[in-house]
Amino acid sequence: MKLISWNVNGLRACDKKGFRDAFATLDADIFCLQETKMQAGQLDIAFDGYESFWNYADKKGYSGTAIFTRIKPLNVTYGLGIDEHDHEGRVITLELDKCFVVTVYTPNSQDELRRLDYRMTFDDAFRTYVVDLSATKPVLICGDMNVAHKEIDLKNPNTNHHNPGFTDEERGKFTVLLESGFVDSFRHFYPDLKDEYSWWSYRFHAREKNIGWRIDYWLASDSLRDKLTGARIHQNIEGSDHCPVELTLDI
């Protein structure tokens, strides 16, 4: 099974920059999107052989997630089931025969960390949610999780130490999530690989210089560790300030 996750930073904009060609080239069984930034009816997009599921934010042009899947789910749920967290379209869960697939667009702590407290609350709620799911069957988690976990996961860790996405608090919550029974699939295969990033600022020619961050992930329940067959970051695919990240597994 091949799975892709991509923060498209506005699907309507990304669609004008080759999204459909990239979708066809990647040829995933399940294709998860974050930051779609759209409402129902704003873009006519469908792919033969795929069902699509959408979670829109209440606020127009903001956040939002989607999943295209060739594998018919047993059930689909939206959000965490907590009103505080379920107005920004951040989570979709597919229940498949042998696992759950959860896509998440984790809140950004924002400038001056003004949303860090909310981010911490969301992280706790999300962790509880996926741990509860894992009591039923294994879980695959993907998305823009808005945190570079280790210093190896961004180009300039020293100058970004207290910036959004690389605070001790955010990194600590991610560690707790992994310790709750999940494996970072990319680091499973490439524990020491440097300069592999999934997001670059639009400023200062950051992508051209590969001054980036790895903040997009595929996590898997520890019980699936021996089923993982590959992980990849598609740095060559443009259309967004993020690039697609891939997981393959035999399940």
PDB file of C-alpha atoms in Angstrom:
ATOM      1  CA  MET A   1       0.000   0.000   0.000  1.00  0.00           C
ATOM      2  CA  LYS A   2       1.323   3.409  -0.977  1.00  0.00           C
ATOM      3  CA  LEU A   3       0.259   6.522   0.922  1.00  0.00           C
ATOM      4  CA  ILE A   4       1.026  10.187   0.275  1.00  0.00           C
ATOM      5  CA  SER A   5       0.577  13.255   2.473  1.00  0.00           C
ATOM      6  CA  TRP A   6       0.903  16.813   1.166  1.00  0.00           C
ATOM      7  CA  ASN A   7       0.228  20.232   2.631  1.00  0.00           C
ATOM      8  CA  VAL A   8      -0.871  21.948  -0.569  1.00  0.00           C
ATOM      9  CA  ASN A   9      -1.114  25.440   0.989  1.00  0.00           C
ATOM     10  CA  GLY A  10      -4.330  26.161  -0.868  1.00  0.00           C
ATOM     11  CA  LEU A  11      -5.593  23.452  -3.181  1.00  0.00           C
ATOM     12  CA  ARG A  12      -7.029  25.893  -5.711  1.00  0.00           C
ATOM     13  CA  ALA A  13      -3.623  27.567  -6.065  1.00  0.00           C
ATOM     14  CA  CYS A  14      -1.782  24.245  -6.110  1.00  0.00           C
ATOM     15  CA  ASP A  15      -4.170  22.956  -8.767  1.00  0.00           C
ATOM     16  CA  LYS A  16      -2.945  25.736 -11.063  1.00  0.00           C
ATOM     17  CA  LYS A  17       0.662  24.631 -10.417  1.00  0.00           C
ATOM     18  CA  GLY A  18       0.377  21.023 -11.529  1.00  0.00           C
ATOM     19  CA  PHE A  19      -1.399  19.270  -8.657  1.00  0.00           C
ATOM     20  CA  ARG A  20      -3.299  16.856 -10.907  1.00  0.00           C
ATOM     21  CA  ASP A  21      -0.138  15.830 -12.747  1.00  0.00           C
ATOM     22  CA  ALA A  22       1.639  15.254  -9.435  1.00  0.00           C
ATOM     23  CA  PHE A  23      -1.334  13.252  -8.171  1.00  0.00           C
ATOM     24  CA  ALA A  24      -1.180  10.996 -11.227  1.00  0.00           C
ATOM     25  CA  THR A  25       2.592  10.615 -11.049  1.00  0.00           C
ATOM     26  CA  LEU A  26       2.592   9.679  -7.364  1.00  0.00           C
ATOM     27  CA  ASP A  27      -0.148   7.082  -7.967  1.00  0.00           C
ATOM     28  CA  ALA A  28      -0.981   6.520  -4.306  1.00  0.00           C
ATOM     29  CA  ASP A  29      -3.647   4.252  -2.882  1.00  0.00           C
ATOM     30  CA  ILE A  30      -4.439   6.922  -0.293  1.00  0.00           C
ATOM     31  CA  PHE A  31      -3.610  10.597  -0.831  1.00  0.00           C
ATOM     32  CA  CYS A  32      -4.033  12.960   2.137  1.00  0.00           C
ATOM     33  CA  LEU A  33      -4.065  16.756   1.925  1.00  0.00           C
ATOM     34  CA  GLN A  34      -3.702  19.489   4.494  1.00  0.00           C
ATOM     35  CA  GLU A  35      -4.338  23.227   4.311  1.00  0.00           C
ATOM     36  CA  THR A  36      -6.795  22.937   1.441  1.00  0.00           C
ATOM     37  CA  LYS A  37      -8.043  26.473   2.225  1.00  0.00           C
ATOM     38  CA  MET A  38     -11.394  25.985   0.533  1.00  0.00           C
ATOM     39  CA  GLN A  39     -15.079  25.307   1.031  1.00  0.00           C
ATOM     40  CA  ALA A  40     -17.406  22.842  -0.648  1.00  0.00           C
ATOM     41  CA  GLY A  41     -18.077  23.694  -4.286  1.00  0.00           C
ATOM     42  CA  GLN A  42     -15.067  25.973  -4.790  1.00  0.00           C
ATOM     43  CA  LEU A  43     -13.114  23.498  -6.927  1.00  0.00           C
ATOM     44  CA  ASP A  44     -14.334  20.709  -9.182  1.00  0.00           C
ATOM     45  CA  ILE A  45     -11.768  17.992  -8.601  1.00  0.00           C
ATOM     46  CA  ALA A  46     -12.170  14.228  -8.684  1.00  0.00           C
ATOM     47  CA  PHE A  47     -10.099  11.268  -9.831  1.00  0.00           C
ATOM     48  CA  ASP A  48     -11.289   8.046 -11.405  1.00  0.00           C
ATOM     49  CA  GLY A  49     -11.167   5.178  -8.971  1.00  0.00           C
ATOM     50  CA  TYR A  50     -10.945   7.393  -5.882  1.00  0.00           C
ATOM     51  CA  GLU A  51     -13.470   8.441  -3.276  1.00  0.00           C
ATOM     52  CA  SER A  52     -12.836  11.789  -1.611  1.00  0.00           C
ATOM     53  CA  PHE A  53     -13.583  13.025   1.884  1.00  0.00           C
ATOM     54  CA  TRP A  54     -13.322  16.650   2.984  1.00  0.00           C
ATOM     55  CA  ASN A  55     -13.197  18.499   6.290  1.00  0.00           C
ATOM     56  CA  TYR A  56     -13.621  22.233   5.800  1.00  0.00           C
ATOM     57  CA  ALA A  57     -12.842  24.943   8.332  1.00  0.00           C
ATOM     58  CA  ASP A  58     -15.685  27.214   9.390  1.00  0.00           C
ATOM     59  CA  LYS A  59     -13.475  30.157   8.426  1.00  0.00           C
ATOM     60  CA  LYS A  60     -13.246  30.594   4.665  1.00  0.00           C
ATOM     61  CA  GLY A  61      -9.846  30.245   3.023  1.00  0.00           C
ATOM     62  CA  TYR A  62      -8.301  28.676   6.100  1.00  0.00           C
ATOM     63  CA  SER A  63      -6.937  25.286   7.148  1.00  0.00           C
ATOM     64  CA  GLY A  64      -8.929  22.253   5.956  1.00  0.00           C
ATOM     65  CA  THR A  65      -8.053  18.644   5.118  1.00  0.00           C
ATOM     66  CA  ALA A  66      -9.022  16.065   2.499  1.00  0.00           C
ATOM     67  CA  ILE A  67      -8.378  12.428   1.616  1.00  0.00           C
ATOM     68  CA  PHE A  68      -8.610  10.689  -1.760  1.00  0.00           C
ATOM     69  CA  THR A  69      -8.686   6.917  -1.424  1.00  0.00           C
ATOM     70  CA  ARG A  70      -8.862   3.926  -3.735  1.00  0.00           C
ATOM     71  CA  ILE A  71      -9.506   1.692  -0.728  1.00  0.00           C
ATOM     72  CA  LYS A  72     -13.116   1.943   0.359  1.00  0.00           C
ATOM     73  CA  PRO A  73     -13.202   2.768   4.084  1.00  0.00           C
ATOM     74  CA  LEU A  74     -15.385   0.986   6.581  1.00  0.00           C
ATOM     75  CA  ASN A  75     -16.078   4.305   8.280  1.00  0.00           C
ATOM     76  CA  VAL A  76     -15.066   7.970   8.085  1.00  0.00           C
ATOM     77  CA  THR A  77     -15.025  10.482  10.922  1.00  0.00           C
ATOM     78  CA  TYR A  78     -14.174  14.168  11.032  1.00  0.00           C
ATOM     79  CA  GLY A  79     -12.414  16.003  13.837  1.00  0.00           C
ATOM     80  CA  LEU A  80     -11.586  14.787  17.336  1.00  0.00           C
ATOM     81  CA  GLY A  81     -15.103  14.838  18.710  1.00  0.00           C
ATOM     82  CA  ILE A  82     -14.180  17.880  20.852  1.00  0.00           C
ATOM     83  CA  ASP A  83     -15.944  21.121  19.959  1.00  0.00           C
ATOM     84  CA  GLU A  84     -12.943  23.282  20.910  1.00  0.00           C
ATOM     85  CA  HIS A  85     -10.868  21.604  18.210  1.00  0.00           C
ATOM     86  CA  ASP A  86     -13.414  20.768  15.520  1.00  0.00           C
ATOM     87  CA  HIS A  87     -14.097  24.072  13.752  1.00  0.00           C
ATOM     88  CA  GLU A  88     -10.885  24.326  11.713  1.00  0.00           C
ATOM     89  CA  GLY A  89     -11.163  21.176   9.585  1.00  0.00           C
ATOM     90  CA  ARG A  90      -7.936  19.712  10.931  1.00  0.00           C
ATOM     91  CA  VAL A  91      -8.568  15.959  11.189  1.00  0.00           C
ATOM     92  CA  ILE A  92     -10.060  13.176   9.064  1.00  0.00           C
ATOM     93  CA  THR A  93      -9.995   9.505  10.043  1.00  0.00           C
ATOM     94  CA  LEU A  94     -10.558   6.568   7.714  1.00  0.00           C
ATOM     95  CA  GLU A  95     -11.195   3.187   9.254  1.00  0.00           C
ATOM     96  CA  LEU A  96      -9.884   0.444   6.978  1.00  0.00           C
ATOM     97  CA  ASP A  97     -10.043  -3.294   7.477  1.00  0.00           C
ATOM     98  CA  LYS A  98      -6.618  -3.591   9.106  1.00  0.00           C
ATOM     99  CA  CYS A  99      -5.831  -0.079  10.331  1.00  0.00           C
ATOM    100  CA  PHE A 100      -6.950   3.509  10.768  1.00  0.00           C
ATOM    101  CA  VAL A 101      -5.534   6.304   8.601  1.00  0.00           C
ATOM    102  CA  VAL A 102      -5.594   9.732  10.253  1.00  0.00           C
ATOM    103  CA  THR A 103      -4.613  12.944   8.510  1.00  0.00           C
ATOM    104  CA  VAL A 104      -3.958  16.006  10.663  1.00  0.00           C
ATOM    105  CA  TYR A 105      -3.069  19.627  10.122  1.00  0.00           C
ATOM    106  CA  THR A 106      -1.646  20.552  13.511  1.00  0.00           C
ATOM    107  CA  PRO A 107      -2.135  24.193  14.559  1.00  0.00           C
ATOM    108  CA  ASN A 108       0.821  26.515  14.088  1.00  0.00           C
ATOM    109  CA  SER A 109       1.946  28.272  17.269  1.00  0.00           C
ATOM    110  CA  GLN A 110       2.187  31.492  15.229  1.00  0.00           C
ATOM    111  CA  ASP A 111       4.320  34.596  15.644  1.00  0.00           C
ATOM    112  CA  GLU A 112       5.403  35.359  19.199  1.00  0.00           C
ATOM    113  CA  LEU A 113       3.992  31.932  20.112  1.00  0.00           C
ATOM    114  CA  ARG A 114       0.607  33.530  20.646  1.00  0.00           C
ATOM    115  CA  ARG A 115      -1.152  30.231  19.954  1.00  0.00           C
ATOM    116  CA  LEU A 116       1.284  27.945  21.744  1.00  0.00           C
ATOM    117  CA  ASP A 117      -1.046  27.259  24.685  1.00  0.00           C
ATOM    118  CA  TYR A 118      -3.818  26.213  22.315  1.00  0.00           C
ATOM    119  CA  ARG A 119      -1.336  24.118  20.351  1.00  0.00           C
ATOM    120  CA  MET A 120      -0.394  22.256  23.545  1.00  0.00           C
ATOM    121  CA  THR A 121      -4.054  21.558  24.276  1.00  0.00           C
ATOM    122  CA  PHE A 122      -4.579  20.287  20.732  1.00  0.00           C
ATOM    123  CA  ASP A 123      -1.505  18.057  20.908  1.00  0.00           C
ATOM    124  CA  ASP A 124      -2.766  16.446  24.099  1.00  0.00           C
ATOM    125  CA  ALA A 125      -6.248  15.904  22.680  1.00  0.00           C
ATOM    126  CA  PHE A 126      -4.879  14.496  19.427  1.00  0.00           C
ATOM    127  CA  ARG A 127      -2.556  12.100  21.251  1.00  0.00           C
ATOM    128  CA  THR A 128      -5.415  10.820  23.397  1.00  0.00           C
ATOM    129  CA  TYR A 129      -7.521  10.370  20.263  1.00  0.00           C
ATOM    130  CA  VAL A 130      -4.982   8.294  18.316  1.00  0.00           C
ATOM    131  CA  VAL A 131      -3.974   6.248  21.365  1.00  0.00           C
ATOM    132  CA  ASP A 132      -7.643   5.389  21.899  1.00  0.00           C
ATOM    133  CA  LEU A 133      -7.924   4.363  18.239  1.00  0.00           C
ATOM    134  CA  SER A 134      -4.854   2.163  18.571  1.00  0.00           C
ATOM    135  CA  ALA A 135      -6.602   0.109  21.230  1.00  0.00           C
ATOM    136  CA  THR A 136      -8.873  -1.168  18.437  1.00  0.00           C
ATOM    137  CA  LYS A 137      -6.437  -1.597  15.528  1.00  0.00           C
ATOM    138  CA  PRO A 138      -3.118  -0.086  14.336  1.00  0.00           C
ATOM    139  CA  VAL A 139      -3.004   3.557  13.292  1.00  0.00           C
ATOM    140  CA  LEU A 140      -1.217   5.444  10.506  1.00  0.00           C
ATOM    141  CA  ILE A 141      -0.934   9.185  11.145  1.00  0.00           C
ATOM    142  CA  CYS A 142       0.094  11.712   8.526  1.00  0.00           C
ATOM    143  CA  GLY A 143       0.172  15.400   7.979  1.00  0.00           C
ATOM    144  CA  ASP A 144       1.782  18.735   8.552  1.00  0.00           C
ATOM    145  CA  MET A 145       2.436  18.404  12.268  1.00  0.00           C
ATOM    146  CA  ASN A 146       4.142  21.805  12.449  1.00  0.00           C
ATOM    147  CA  VAL A 147       7.159  20.619  14.417  1.00  0.00           C
ATOM    148  CA  ALA A 148      10.716  19.690  13.530  1.00  0.00           C
ATOM    149  CA  HIS A 149      11.379  16.991  16.106  1.00  0.00           C
ATOM    150  CA  LYS A 150      15.180  16.928  16.274  1.00  0.00           C
ATOM    151  CA  GLU A 151      17.982  19.282  15.279  1.00  0.00           C
ATOM    152  CA  ILE A 152      18.630  17.085  12.248  1.00  0.00           C
ATOM    153  CA  ASP A 153      15.124  17.962  11.020  1.00  0.00           C
ATOM    154  CA  LEU A 154      15.852  21.582  10.127  1.00  0.00           C
ATOM    155  CA  LYS A 155      18.722  23.487   8.555  1.00  0.00           C
ATOM    156  CA  ASN A 156      19.333  26.062  11.282  1.00  0.00           C
ATOM    157  CA  PRO A 157      18.362  24.620  14.673  1.00  0.00           C
ATOM    158  CA  ASN A 158      20.350  27.090  16.780  1.00  0.00           C
ATOM    159  CA  THR A 159      18.771  30.235  15.369  1.00  0.00           C
ATOM    160  CA  ASN A 160      15.271  28.693  15.417  1.00  0.00           C
ATOM    161  CA  HIS A 161      15.329  27.193  18.895  1.00  0.00           C
ATOM    162  CA  HIS A 162      12.462  29.227  20.329  1.00  0.00           C
ATOM    163  CA  ASN A 163      10.575  29.843  17.080  1.00  0.00           C
ATOM    164  CA  PRO A 164       7.201  28.279  16.213  1.00  0.00           C
ATOM    165  CA  GLY A 165       7.717  24.652  15.232  1.00  0.00           C
ATOM    166  CA  PHE A 166      10.965  24.220  17.154  1.00  0.00           C
ATOM    167  CA  THR A 167      10.144  25.144  20.729  1.00  0.00           C
ATOM    168  CA  ASP A 168      10.998  22.762  23.539  1.00  0.00           C
ATOM    169  CA  GLU A 169       7.285  22.462  24.280  1.00  0.00           C
ATOM    170  CA  GLU A 170       6.296  21.381  20.767  1.00  0.00           C
ATOM    171  CA  ARG A 171       9.205  18.988  20.403  1.00  0.00           C
ATOM    172  CA  GLY A 172       8.437  17.531  23.808  1.00  0.00           C
ATOM    173  CA  LYS A 173       4.823  16.839  22.889  1.00  0.00           C
ATOM    174  CA  PHE A 174       5.977  15.096  19.715  1.00  0.00           C
ATOM    175  CA  THR A 175       8.338  12.934  21.756  1.00  0.00           C
ATOM    176  CA  VAL A 176       5.474  11.985  24.065  1.00  0.00           C
ATOM    177  CA  LEU A 177       3.343  11.067  21.035  1.00  0.00           C
ATOM    178  CA  LEU A 178       6.033   8.751  19.693  1.00  0.00           C
ATOM    179  CA  GLU A 179       6.548   7.228  23.126  1.00  0.00           C
ATOM    180  CA  SER A 180       2.814   6.520  23.241  1.00  0.00           C
ATOM    181  CA  GLY A 181       3.341   3.780  20.670  1.00  0.00           C
ATOM    182  CA  PHE A 182       4.267   5.294  17.297  1.00  0.00           C
ATOM    183  CA  VAL A 183       7.278   5.314  14.995  1.00  0.00           C
ATOM    184  CA  ASP A 184       8.413   8.149  12.715  1.00  0.00           C
ATOM    185  CA  SER A 185       8.578   6.180   9.467  1.00  0.00           C
ATOM    186  CA  PHE A 186      11.197   8.365   7.769  1.00  0.00           C
ATOM    187  CA  ARG A 187      13.600   8.159  10.703  1.00  0.00           C
ATOM    188  CA  HIS A 188      12.899   4.421  10.944  1.00  0.00           C
ATOM    189  CA  PHE A 189      14.556   4.028   7.549  1.00  0.00           C
ATOM    190  CA  TYR A 190      16.951   6.998   7.649  1.00  0.00           C
ATOM    191  CA  PRO A 191      17.913   7.735  11.267  1.00  0.00           C
ATOM    192  CA  ASP A 192      20.915   9.924  10.405  1.00  0.00           C
ATOM    193  CA  LEU A 193      20.058  11.354   6.978  1.00  0.00           C
ATOM    194  CA  LYS A 194      20.522  15.121   6.843  1.00  0.00           C
ATOM    195  CA  ASP A 195      19.188  17.851   4.551  1.00  0.00           C
ATOM    196  CA  GLU A 196      15.893  16.074   3.865  1.00  0.00           C
ATOM    197  CA  TYR A 197      13.139  18.630   4.354  1.00  0.00           C
ATOM    198  CA  SER A 198       9.453  18.919   3.501  1.00  0.00           C
ATOM    199  CA  TRP A 199       8.882  22.677   3.943  1.00  0.00           C
ATOM    200  CA  TRP A 200      10.778  25.789   2.893  1.00  0.00           C
ATOM    201  CA  SER A 201       9.978  29.440   3.447  1.00  0.00           C
ATOM    202  CA  TYR A 202       9.015  31.375   0.350  1.00  0.00           C
ATOM    203  CA  ARG A 203      11.551  33.988   1.472  1.00  0.00           C
ATOM    204  CA  PHE A 204      15.278  34.265   0.780  1.00  0.00           C
ATOM    205  CA  HIS A 205      15.301  31.572  -1.939  1.00  0.00           C
ATOM    206  CA  ALA A 206      15.082  29.024   0.859  1.00  0.00           C
ATOM    207  CA  ARG A 207      13.976  26.133  -1.326  1.00  0.00           C
ATOM    208  CA  GLU A 208      16.640  26.818  -3.928  1.00  0.00           C
ATOM    209  CA  LYS A 209      19.236  26.751  -1.139  1.00  0.00           C
ATOM    210  CA  ASN A 210      17.509  23.832   0.659  1.00  0.00           C
ATOM    211  CA  ILE A 211      17.161  25.806   3.873  1.00  0.00           C
ATOM    212  CA  GLY A 212      14.175  23.860   5.132  1.00  0.00           C
ATOM    213  CA  TRP A 213      12.366  21.978   7.845  1.00  0.00           C
ATOM    214  CA  ARG A 214      10.992  18.429   8.041  1.00  0.00           C
ATOM    215  CA  ILE A 215       7.560  18.996   9.566  1.00  0.00           C
ATOM    216  CA  ASP A 216       5.431  16.615   7.457  1.00  0.00           C
ATOM    217  CA  TYR A 217       5.253  13.040   8.686  1.00  0.00           C
ATOM    218  CA  TRP A 218       3.955   9.534   8.373  1.00  0.00           C
ATOM    219  CA  LEU A 219       3.784   7.894  11.796  1.00  0.00           C
ATOM    220  CA  ALA A 220       2.796   4.275  12.321  1.00  0.00           C
ATOM    221  CA  SER A 221       1.791   2.211  15.306  1.00  0.00           C
ATOM    222  CA  ASP A 222       4.765   0.282  16.674  1.00  0.00           C
ATOM    223  CA  SER A 223       2.930  -2.940  15.828  1.00  0.00           C
ATOM    224  CA  LEU A 224       3.282  -2.040  12.129  1.00  0.00           C
ATOM    225  CA  ARG A 225       7.033  -1.462  12.295  1.00  0.00           C
ATOM    226  CA  ASP A 226       7.885  -4.730  10.544  1.00  0.00           C
ATOM    227  CA  LYS A 227       5.260  -3.992   7.852  1.00  0.00           C
ATOM    228  CA  LEU A 228       6.900  -0.724   6.733  1.00  0.00           C
ATOM    229  CA  THR A 229       8.678  -1.053   3.402  1.00  0.00           C
ATOM    230  CA  GLY A 230       9.725   2.486   2.520  1.00  0.00           C
ATOM    231  CA  ALA A 231       9.556   6.216   3.222  1.00  0.00           C
ATOM    232  CA  ARG A 232      10.352   9.096   0.912  1.00  0.00           C
ATOM    233  CA  ILE A 233      10.245  12.885   0.747  1.00  0.00           C
ATOM    234  CA  HIS A 234       9.481  14.125  -2.770  1.00  0.00           C
ATOM    235  CA  GLN A 235      11.528  17.315  -2.694  1.00  0.00           C
ATOM    236  CA  ASN A 236      11.403  17.599  -6.482  1.00  0.00           C
ATOM    237  CA  ILE A 237       7.616  18.078  -6.582  1.00  0.00           C
ATOM    238  CA  GLU A 238       6.613  21.729  -6.430  1.00  0.00           C
ATOM    239  CA  GLY A 239       3.269  23.512  -6.302  1.00  0.00           C
ATOM    240  CA  SER A 240       3.340  24.377  -2.598  1.00  0.00           C
ATOM    241  CA  ASP A 241       5.856  25.517   0.012  1.00  0.00           C
ATOM    242  CA  HIS A 242       5.627  21.911   1.255  1.00  0.00           C
ATOM    243  CA  CYS A 243       6.368  18.785  -0.754  1.00  0.00           C
ATOM    244  CA  PRO A 244       4.657  15.380  -0.617  1.00  0.00           C
ATOM    245  CA  VAL A 245       5.860  12.728   1.820  1.00  0.00           C
ATOM    246  CA  GLU A 246       5.371   9.022   1.156  1.00  0.00           C
ATOM    247  CA  LEU A 247       4.971   5.806   3.104  1.00  0.00           C
ATOM    248  CA  THR A 248       4.797   2.311   1.677  1.00  0.00           C
ATOM    249  CA  LEU A 249       3.899  -0.738   3.713  1.00  0.00           C
ATOM    250  CA  ASP A 250       2.845  -4.317   3.282  1.00  0.00           C
ATOM    251  CA  ILE A 251      -0.399  -4.755   5.175  1.00  0.00           C
TER     252      ILE A 251
END
